[in-house]
Amino acid sequence: MAEIATLADAVGELVGDGDVVALEGFTHLIPTAAGHEIIRQGRRDLTLVRMTPDIVYDQLIGAGCARKLVFSWGGNPGVGSLHRFRDAVENGWPRALEIEEHSHAGMANRYVAGASGLPFAVLRGYVGTDLASVTESIKPITCPFTGEVLTAVPALNPDVTVVHAQRADRRGNVQLWGLLGVQKEAVLAARRSLVTVEEIVDELTPVPGAVVLPSWAVTVVAEVPGGAHPSYAQGYSERDNAYYAAWDAISRDRDEFGAWVGRLTREGSARVTGKGGER
Amino acid sequence: MSYTSDEMMAVAAARALSGRQRVFVGIGLPSTAANLARRTHAPDLVLVYESGTLGSKPDRLPASIGDGILAETADAVISVPEVFNYWLQPGRIDIGFLGAAQLDRFGNINTTVVGDYTAPKVRLPGAGGAPEIAASCREVYVVVRQSRRSFVERVDFVTSFGHGTGRGDRERLGLRGAGPTLVITDLGVFRPDAGTAELVLTDLHEGVSLDDVRAATGWDLKVAPDLGRTRPPTADELAALRALKEASK
């Protein structure tokens, strides 16, 4: 049965220094508030895993929480670069960042293998690309039935996966809908999991296309309304496009970024000021 | 009616799509073109986005690959593993519509790094879904703004495989799709040579000279003997494109 806890207690209990941590959510339901709590609690040496590192990973990397990044696409969607990520890769600031780089198909299959209790996944992928030469976790494998050479990628089994969902009931059953990304696989692949939700309700009424993660497959549920901001939670909030745009200027400048981290850790404010005013 | 070179590019790219083609759409220029096509001459196009939507019918341009409008207007919303494993990998998609930071003379795509991988000059976002889109779609169309920086002799990093070092490489590697068959830029249209698979200029956009294209190409460009001219955007095409952009603000 999932425990219901505050976000601060949940992160304190589940995320330790040096852990392999996956925050998932494919541009929808991104668990940003949980990422901010990891920064506030000053976690270090994390191996961060995420298909699409975007603002929240830029923030975690810039704040010095990460030793390594496992990913397939790192950018500020619709805006441009992640400058904290680039600064870490290009200049080793605030510390060197090891990278393990895949394609989306590879990352998705790595979570599927992890969720399935298998050591690796097989796909037709990476053929002819330079990714296989720079990423050790991409290997050829021969089909024992047909002799065809395919690609193997190892299972991802994070120490902890964090996702955001629309709601949970009081027993900790979790319901999410809209773009589902790879959240179910990432939760089932992980040793421990934290689900932040928009609200905790008495009863989960059916929603078309929704996925339910049973309480016994989740470690901790925390109620964090707006916990996906600046991404969105379908049915609850809209994507805050102005925040993504405003992040660009903060992310470009180490001092601006430092001031942002200071406000986050001292005052708990993740807000940014840009063309659209304060977000 | 006056128009920009970006508008010409979007219109030319939209015109390349037709009928009920199933199109795997990247965000940015490909998404603009695919939605323009759906709003003009090809209303039955099936747009597939890697965020897990089959048959999205947005009435504005999605702000990101995960824009809720893609899910709300889709025939089906599926998980990301399903998109790649069930729909892309088995060859169910006709056209993969990709962008590029660098594109080389054999249509190989780089979206990973400029410079050396271990000490990059510019770290780019990375692969996303592109390597398998480039491998498994029946054909790949690339839309890219053309300059000496983007149109290079040889990409610094092969993120997504085009035609390698020439015709026959895809077959040797066992890739099932035909790879890039069409490249559309803000200056013209390129197709791989039937023999060598080297990209050859086949059409110039209106108002663009051959010298303009050569100046924006990082290799000794070959030109098709029957070089064509792209029709300028029609008033209807421009109106539809501008309405899409306006609706997306």
XYZ file of C-alpha atoms in Angstrom:
528
model
C 0.000 0.000 0.000
C 1.282 3.434 -0.873
C 1.942 5.759 2.006
C 0.476 9.260 1.772
C 2.996 11.882 2.794
C 4.041 15.485 2.294
C 6.356 16.201 -0.606
C 9.241 17.134 1.705
C 8.888 13.918 3.724
C 8.502 11.837 0.578
C 11.665 13.194 -1.055
C 13.525 12.906 2.247
C 12.490 9.283 2.586
C 12.900 8.133 -1.007
C 15.734 10.089 -2.622
C 19.264 9.662 -1.308
C 22.628 11.053 -2.407
C 24.095 8.981 -5.235
C 20.752 7.459 -6.235
C 19.624 6.768 -9.764
C 16.553 8.983 -10.033
C 14.076 9.189 -12.917
C 11.576 12.025 -13.186
C 9.276 11.158 -16.068
C 6.440 12.886 -17.902
C 6.627 13.439 -21.639
C 6.097 17.222 -21.748
C 2.813 16.592 -19.887
C 2.597 15.904 -16.113
C 6.254 16.731 -15.460
C 6.958 16.348 -11.724
C 8.646 19.730 -11.426
C 7.723 20.445 -7.797
C 9.385 17.188 -6.738
C 12.503 18.195 -8.674
C 12.543 21.507 -6.811
C 12.271 19.672 -3.502
C 15.292 17.550 -4.464
C 17.222 20.791 -5.070
C 16.003 22.274 -1.755
C 17.107 19.195 0.142
C 20.543 19.509 -1.478
C 20.847 15.997 -2.945
C 24.184 15.311 -4.612
C 25.802 12.841 -7.025
C 22.509 11.756 -8.524
C 22.340 9.840 -11.772
C 19.391 11.578 -13.367
C 17.376 9.616 -15.890
C 14.790 11.133 -18.184
C 13.840 10.780 -21.850
C 13.365 14.511 -22.293
C 15.403 16.534 -19.816
C 13.860 19.981 -19.960
C 13.581 22.851 -17.508
C 13.445 20.802 -14.314
C 16.593 18.890 -15.254
C 18.308 22.114 -16.319
C 17.561 23.320 -12.783
C 18.779 20.128 -11.084
C 21.954 20.064 -13.192
C 22.660 23.754 -12.667
C 22.137 23.345 -8.922
C 24.858 20.696 -8.887
C 22.650 17.743 -7.914
C 23.710 15.496 -10.784
C 26.819 13.468 -11.518
C 25.412 11.802 -14.616
C 22.531 12.178 -17.053
C 20.859 9.329 -18.956
C 18.604 10.762 -21.647
C 17.470 10.937 -25.263
C 16.564 14.591 -25.921
C 17.620 17.592 -23.850
C 16.113 20.932 -24.746
C 13.682 23.660 -23.767
C 10.725 22.537 -25.893
C 9.576 25.179 -28.338
C 12.261 27.618 -27.077
C 15.782 26.263 -27.629
C 18.715 25.058 -25.587
C 18.992 24.091 -21.956
C 21.853 26.393 -21.037
C 22.627 24.880 -17.621
C 22.832 21.450 -19.275
C 25.038 22.863 -22.022
C 27.253 24.671 -19.529
C 27.751 21.392 -17.652
C 28.559 19.407 -20.800
C 30.573 22.084 -22.592
C 32.377 23.649 -19.595
C 31.929 21.279 -16.667
C 30.015 23.944 -14.674
C 29.072 23.698 -11.825
C 30.588 20.236 -12.146
C 31.361 17.785 -14.925
C 28.350 15.852 -16.122
C 28.769 12.357 -17.465
C 26.235 11.589 -20.172
C 24.712 8.346 -21.413
C 22.795 9.127 -24.526
C 20.087 7.128 -26.288
C 17.192 7.609 -28.674
C 13.581 7.805 -27.468
C 12.931 4.291 -28.769
C 15.928 3.008 -26.834
C 14.992 4.779 -23.595
C 11.361 3.671 -23.827
C 12.429 0.086 -24.355
C 14.896 0.271 -21.471
C 12.024 1.218 -19.157
C 9.852 -1.551 -20.638
C 12.591 -4.095 -19.893
C 12.946 -2.690 -16.390
C 9.209 -2.875 -15.779
C 9.126 -6.417 -17.193
C 11.867 -7.751 -14.941
C 14.096 -8.473 -17.933
C 17.788 -7.599 -18.171
C 17.533 -5.969 -21.588
C 15.252 -5.009 -24.450
C 15.568 -5.666 -28.155
C 14.736 -3.193 -30.891
C 15.555 -2.228 -34.441
C 17.402 0.899 -33.509
C 20.526 3.021 -33.774
C 21.655 1.257 -36.954
C 24.235 3.313 -38.832
C 24.269 6.095 -36.232
C 27.219 7.304 -34.179
C 25.234 6.824 -30.959
C 26.281 3.187 -30.755
C 29.935 4.227 -30.815
C 29.663 6.755 -27.962
C 27.165 4.947 -25.726
C 28.299 1.668 -24.204
C 24.778 0.573 -23.336
C 23.947 -0.015 -27.018
C 25.017 -3.438 -28.305
C 24.231 -5.671 -31.273
C 22.399 -8.931 -30.621
C 21.624 -11.770 -32.987
C 18.107 -13.185 -33.070
C 18.406 -16.903 -32.151
C 15.511 -17.731 -34.465
C 16.207 -15.796 -37.641
C 19.843 -14.776 -37.323
C 18.908 -11.120 -37.836
C 21.203 -8.684 -36.056
C 19.219 -6.331 -33.841
C 20.064 -3.886 -31.055
C 20.012 -4.617 -27.343
C 19.759 -1.987 -24.617
C 19.938 -2.749 -20.886
C 16.975 -2.424 -18.558
C 16.599 0.795 -16.619
C 15.812 0.165 -12.965
C 16.001 3.512 -11.163
C 16.369 3.542 -7.400
C 13.427 5.887 -7.449
C 11.036 7.098 -10.145
C 9.025 10.264 -9.611
C 5.941 11.083 -11.694
C 3.043 13.508 -11.435
C -0.568 12.384 -11.951
C -3.975 14.004 -11.905
C -5.266 12.274 -8.791
C -5.138 9.485 -6.272
C -7.663 8.063 -3.838
C -7.101 7.895 -0.101
C -5.697 4.381 -0.359
C -3.049 5.619 -2.772
C -4.382 4.268 -6.060
C -3.180 6.659 -8.756
C -5.025 7.741 -11.909
C -3.522 9.647 -14.839
C -4.721 10.443 -18.324
C -3.963 12.446 -21.456
C -0.478 11.950 -22.842
C 0.808 9.013 -20.814
C 4.439 9.099 -21.908
C 6.465 6.407 -20.237
C 5.308 6.995 -16.668
C 3.739 3.595 -16.032
C 6.850 1.786 -17.240
C 9.156 4.099 -15.302
C 7.240 3.552 -12.051
C 7.108 -0.227 -12.485
C 10.821 -0.340 -13.374
C 11.866 1.468 -10.202
C 12.752 0.088 -6.790
C 10.810 2.913 -5.132
C 8.341 5.404 -6.526
C 6.863 8.763 -5.648
C 3.715 10.038 -7.314
C 2.733 13.651 -6.782
C -0.917 14.333 -7.605
C -3.116 17.344 -8.248
C -5.595 16.113 -5.674
C -6.481 13.223 -3.421
C -10.125 12.233 -3.798
C -12.544 9.832 -2.109
C -13.176 7.851 -5.251
C -11.482 7.528 -8.662
C -14.239 7.864 -11.241
C -13.455 6.434 -14.696
C -11.865 8.729 -17.268
C -11.456 7.660 -20.928
C -7.974 6.413 -21.654
C -6.819 6.701 -18.049
C -4.139 4.501 -16.543
C -4.451 3.359 -12.948
C -1.390 2.464 -10.926
C -2.624 0.341 -8.034
C -1.656 1.518 -4.578
C 0.506 -1.568 -4.006
C 2.691 -0.668 -7.013
C 3.512 2.816 -5.650
C 5.655 3.658 -2.615
C 4.518 7.158 -1.676
C 1.807 9.534 -2.888
C 2.023 13.263 -2.132
C -0.676 15.809 -2.875
C 0.969 18.709 -4.724
C -1.551 20.849 -6.620
C 0.170 22.518 -9.572
C 3.145 20.185 -9.106
C 3.663 19.906 -12.844
C 3.956 23.658 -13.459
C 5.177 24.994 -15.926
C 4.093 21.851 -17.777
C 0.447 20.984 -17.440
C -1.970 18.461 -16.045
C -4.752 17.744 -18.510
C -8.079 18.593 -16.944
C -6.419 20.750 -14.274
C -4.021 23.265 -15.796
C -2.628 24.666 -19.026
C 1.010 24.687 -20.076
C 2.672 27.954 -19.003
C 4.442 28.737 -22.268
C 5.694 32.094 -20.962
C 7.615 30.334 -18.171
C 9.488 28.234 -20.728
C 10.356 31.389 -22.656
C 11.382 33.277 -19.493
C 13.558 30.360 -18.385
C 15.812 30.891 -21.388
C 17.240 34.166 -20.048
C 17.737 32.821 -16.517
C 19.306 29.651 -17.809
C 21.795 31.550 -20.012
C 23.411 33.382 -17.116
C 25.154 31.684 -14.186
C 24.426 34.592 -11.833
C 20.774 34.854 -12.807
C 20.498 31.158 -12.314
C 22.275 31.354 -8.949
C 19.774 33.972 -7.816
C 16.925 31.722 -8.903
C 18.317 28.769 -6.942
C 18.762 31.070 -3.948
C 15.109 32.105 -4.066
C 14.069 28.481 -4.458
C 16.069 27.189 -1.523
C 15.519 30.153 0.831
C 11.964 31.170 0.016
C 10.625 28.131 -1.797
C 9.869 30.255 -4.843
C 10.427 28.778 -8.299
C 8.945 31.816 -9.993
C 10.554 33.550 -12.932
C 10.074 36.966 -14.442
C 9.918 37.342 -18.179
C 8.032 39.120 -20.918
C 4.762 37.761 -19.605
C 5.438 39.268 -16.157
C 6.096 37.085 -13.136
C 5.195 33.439 -13.632
C 1.292 38.893 -52.251
C 4.693 39.060 -50.594
C 5.971 36.252 -48.422
C 9.071 35.256 -46.479
C 11.527 32.492 -47.349
C 10.329 30.617 -44.266
C 6.777 30.771 -45.589
C 7.960 29.473 -48.960
C 9.700 26.613 -47.188
C 6.632 25.700 -45.139
C 4.388 25.786 -48.202
C 6.811 23.724 -50.305
C 7.062 21.165 -47.504
C 3.292 21.027 -47.077
C 2.837 20.397 -50.799
C 5.028 17.305 -50.544
C 2.364 15.601 -48.424
C -0.815 14.200 -49.891
C -3.815 11.946 -49.503
C -4.064 9.699 -46.486
C -0.357 9.442 -45.863
C 0.616 8.570 -42.328
C 3.190 11.126 -41.272
C 5.442 10.980 -38.213
C 5.818 14.650 -37.386
C 8.630 16.357 -35.521
C 7.930 19.653 -33.759
C 8.892 22.943 -35.402
C 9.107 23.254 -39.171
C 7.830 19.702 -39.875
C 4.801 20.262 -37.672
C 4.032 23.586 -39.340
C 4.211 22.010 -42.789
C 2.167 18.934 -41.908
C -0.578 20.998 -40.305
C -0.625 23.382 -43.234
C -1.058 20.443 -45.612
C -3.912 19.107 -43.497
C -5.587 22.506 -43.536
C -5.235 22.972 -47.297
C -4.984 20.183 -49.871
C -4.612 17.080 -47.693
C -7.311 17.052 -44.995
C -7.052 13.269 -44.546
C -3.376 13.176 -43.564
C -2.752 11.118 -40.459
C -0.414 12.990 -38.130
C 1.504 10.923 -35.602
C 3.481 12.646 -32.840
C 6.065 10.875 -30.725
C 4.342 11.971 -27.538
C 1.812 9.229 -28.299
C -0.919 10.619 -30.500
C -2.275 8.932 -33.621
C -4.302 11.106 -35.975
C -3.994 14.471 -34.228
C -6.092 17.240 -35.774
C -5.014 20.440 -34.027
C -6.596 23.701 -35.200
C -3.453 25.605 -34.215
C 0.233 24.703 -34.145
C 1.201 22.721 -31.061
C 3.561 24.669 -28.779
C 5.438 21.509 -27.930
C 5.399 17.839 -28.751
C 3.275 17.336 -25.653
C 0.736 20.085 -26.265
C -2.615 18.899 -24.921
C -4.320 19.771 -28.198
C -2.514 16.859 -29.848
C -4.069 14.401 -27.401
C -7.498 16.031 -27.318
C -7.892 15.892 -31.114
C -6.307 12.458 -31.702
C -7.964 9.234 -32.848
C -5.962 7.424 -30.178
C -3.589 8.361 -27.390
C -0.975 5.734 -26.648
C 2.133 5.388 -24.536
C 5.570 6.311 -25.832
C 6.844 2.694 -25.930
C 3.787 1.824 -28.011
C 4.425 4.634 -30.510
C 7.891 3.364 -31.257
C 7.340 -0.391 -30.939
C 3.905 -0.947 -32.451
C 3.512 1.901 -34.900
C 6.923 3.080 -36.072
C 9.174 0.016 -35.932
C 7.008 -2.374 -38.024
C 6.804 0.139 -40.898
C 3.269 1.468 -40.475
C 4.301 5.077 -41.129
C 4.707 6.431 -44.662
C 6.657 9.621 -44.129
C 9.023 10.639 -41.376
C 9.174 14.420 -41.323
C 12.354 15.633 -39.629
C 14.363 18.754 -38.993
C 18.154 18.937 -38.628
C 20.872 21.112 -37.142
C 23.324 19.745 -39.701
C 22.512 17.802 -42.848
C 25.211 16.436 -45.118
C 25.539 15.711 -48.816
C 24.214 12.173 -48.286
C 21.275 13.222 -46.136
C 22.721 12.161 -42.795
C 21.318 14.182 -39.908
C 23.080 15.614 -36.866
C 21.152 16.931 -33.874
C 23.701 15.864 -31.240
C 26.871 18.005 -31.197
C 28.800 20.522 -33.238
C 32.481 19.615 -32.963
C 33.924 16.659 -31.119
C 31.503 14.530 -29.114
C 33.623 14.466 -25.964
C 34.490 18.181 -26.103
C 31.681 19.738 -28.113
C 31.671 23.289 -29.403
C 27.886 23.244 -29.159
C 25.901 20.621 -27.355
C 22.607 20.157 -29.247
C 19.471 18.498 -27.791
C 20.225 15.016 -29.087
C 18.409 12.259 -30.901
C 14.853 12.189 -29.602
C 12.855 9.900 -31.834
C 14.756 10.714 -35.018
C 17.151 7.737 -35.437
C 14.339 5.213 -35.595
C 12.056 7.549 -37.555
C 14.827 7.879 -40.152
C 15.302 4.112 -40.157
C 11.736 2.797 -40.197
C 9.486 5.203 -42.087
C 9.000 4.318 -45.744
C 10.492 7.660 -46.713
C 12.009 10.589 -44.857
C 11.479 14.251 -45.700
C 13.814 16.783 -44.122
C 12.985 20.464 -43.657
C 15.854 22.714 -42.716
C 16.920 26.351 -43.053
C 19.892 26.264 -45.352
C 23.302 27.783 -44.659
C 26.944 26.720 -44.710
C 26.510 25.839 -41.046
C 23.554 23.515 -41.623
C 24.377 22.144 -45.090
C 27.734 20.477 -44.546
C 29.965 18.122 -46.476
C 29.950 15.650 -43.612
C 27.985 15.887 -40.375
C 30.030 16.063 -37.158
C 27.892 13.282 -35.700
C 25.453 10.896 -37.366
C 22.408 11.114 -35.119
C 20.073 9.765 -37.772
C 21.273 7.769 -40.739
C 20.485 9.051 -44.206
C 22.369 7.444 -47.069
C 25.669 7.028 -45.209
C 28.464 7.433 -47.720
C 26.319 6.680 -50.730
C 23.764 4.441 -52.405
C 23.664 0.915 -51.053
C 24.670 1.728 -47.464
C 21.096 1.466 -46.188
C 20.594 -1.905 -47.820
C 23.891 -3.182 -46.425
C 22.821 -2.161 -42.914
C 19.413 -3.797 -43.331
C 17.469 -0.555 -42.928
C 13.943 -1.062 -44.187
C 12.879 2.443 -45.146
C 14.139 4.347 -48.178
C 15.698 7.113 -46.042
C 15.661 10.772 -47.074
C 13.980 11.128 -50.461
C 13.281 14.840 -50.239
C 14.953 17.824 -48.588
C 13.192 21.168 -48.515
C 14.950 24.343 -47.456
C 14.202 28.045 -47.572
C 16.104 28.183 -50.878
C 15.082 25.110 -52.814
C 14.365 21.404 -53.027
C 16.900 18.569 -53.090
C 16.585 14.884 -53.907
C 19.100 12.068 -53.663
C 20.695 11.135 -56.972
C 19.302 7.845 -58.301
C 22.783 6.417 -58.668
C 24.897 7.873 -55.866
C 22.271 9.074 -53.354
C 24.085 12.421 -53.144
C 21.672 15.289 -52.613
C 21.096 17.159 -55.862
C 19.312 20.493 -56.245
C 16.137 19.778 -58.228
C 14.103 22.955 -57.690
C 14.850 26.557 -56.885
C 12.318 28.614 -54.991
C 11.069 31.716 -56.770
C 13.481 34.636 -56.450
C 16.427 32.451 -55.425
C 19.486 32.136 -57.666
C 21.745 29.168 -58.121
C 24.557 31.265 -56.649
C 22.485 31.854 -53.513
C 22.138 28.101 -53.072
C 25.801 27.388 -53.752
C 26.776 30.050 -51.227
C 24.673 28.274 -48.611
C 25.931 24.764 -49.384
C 29.045 23.326 -47.770
C 29.937 21.004 -50.621
C 30.394 21.131 -54.375
C 26.699 21.062 -55.203
C 25.332 19.091 -58.147
C 22.327 20.518 -59.947
C 19.683 18.507 -61.793
C 19.792 19.047 -65.576
C 16.074 19.841 -65.622
C 16.206 22.260 -62.674
C 12.687 23.299 -61.727
C 11.177 26.366 -60.107
C 8.954 26.086 -57.071
C 5.590 27.746 -57.584
C 5.317 30.713 -55.207
C 2.817 30.276 -52.387
C -0.757 30.913 -53.462
C -2.912 33.431 -51.632
C -4.883 30.529 -50.145
C -1.768 28.748 -48.908
C -0.406 31.918 -47.327
C -3.736 32.719 -45.712
C -3.961 29.227 -44.241
C -0.372 29.331 -42.978
C -0.801 32.754 -41.396
C -4.097 31.744 -39.817
C -2.396 28.699 -38.264
C 0.414 30.867 -36.913
C -2.015 33.483 -35.656
C -4.099 30.847 -33.865
C -0.948 29.617 -32.160
C 0.012 32.896 -30.499
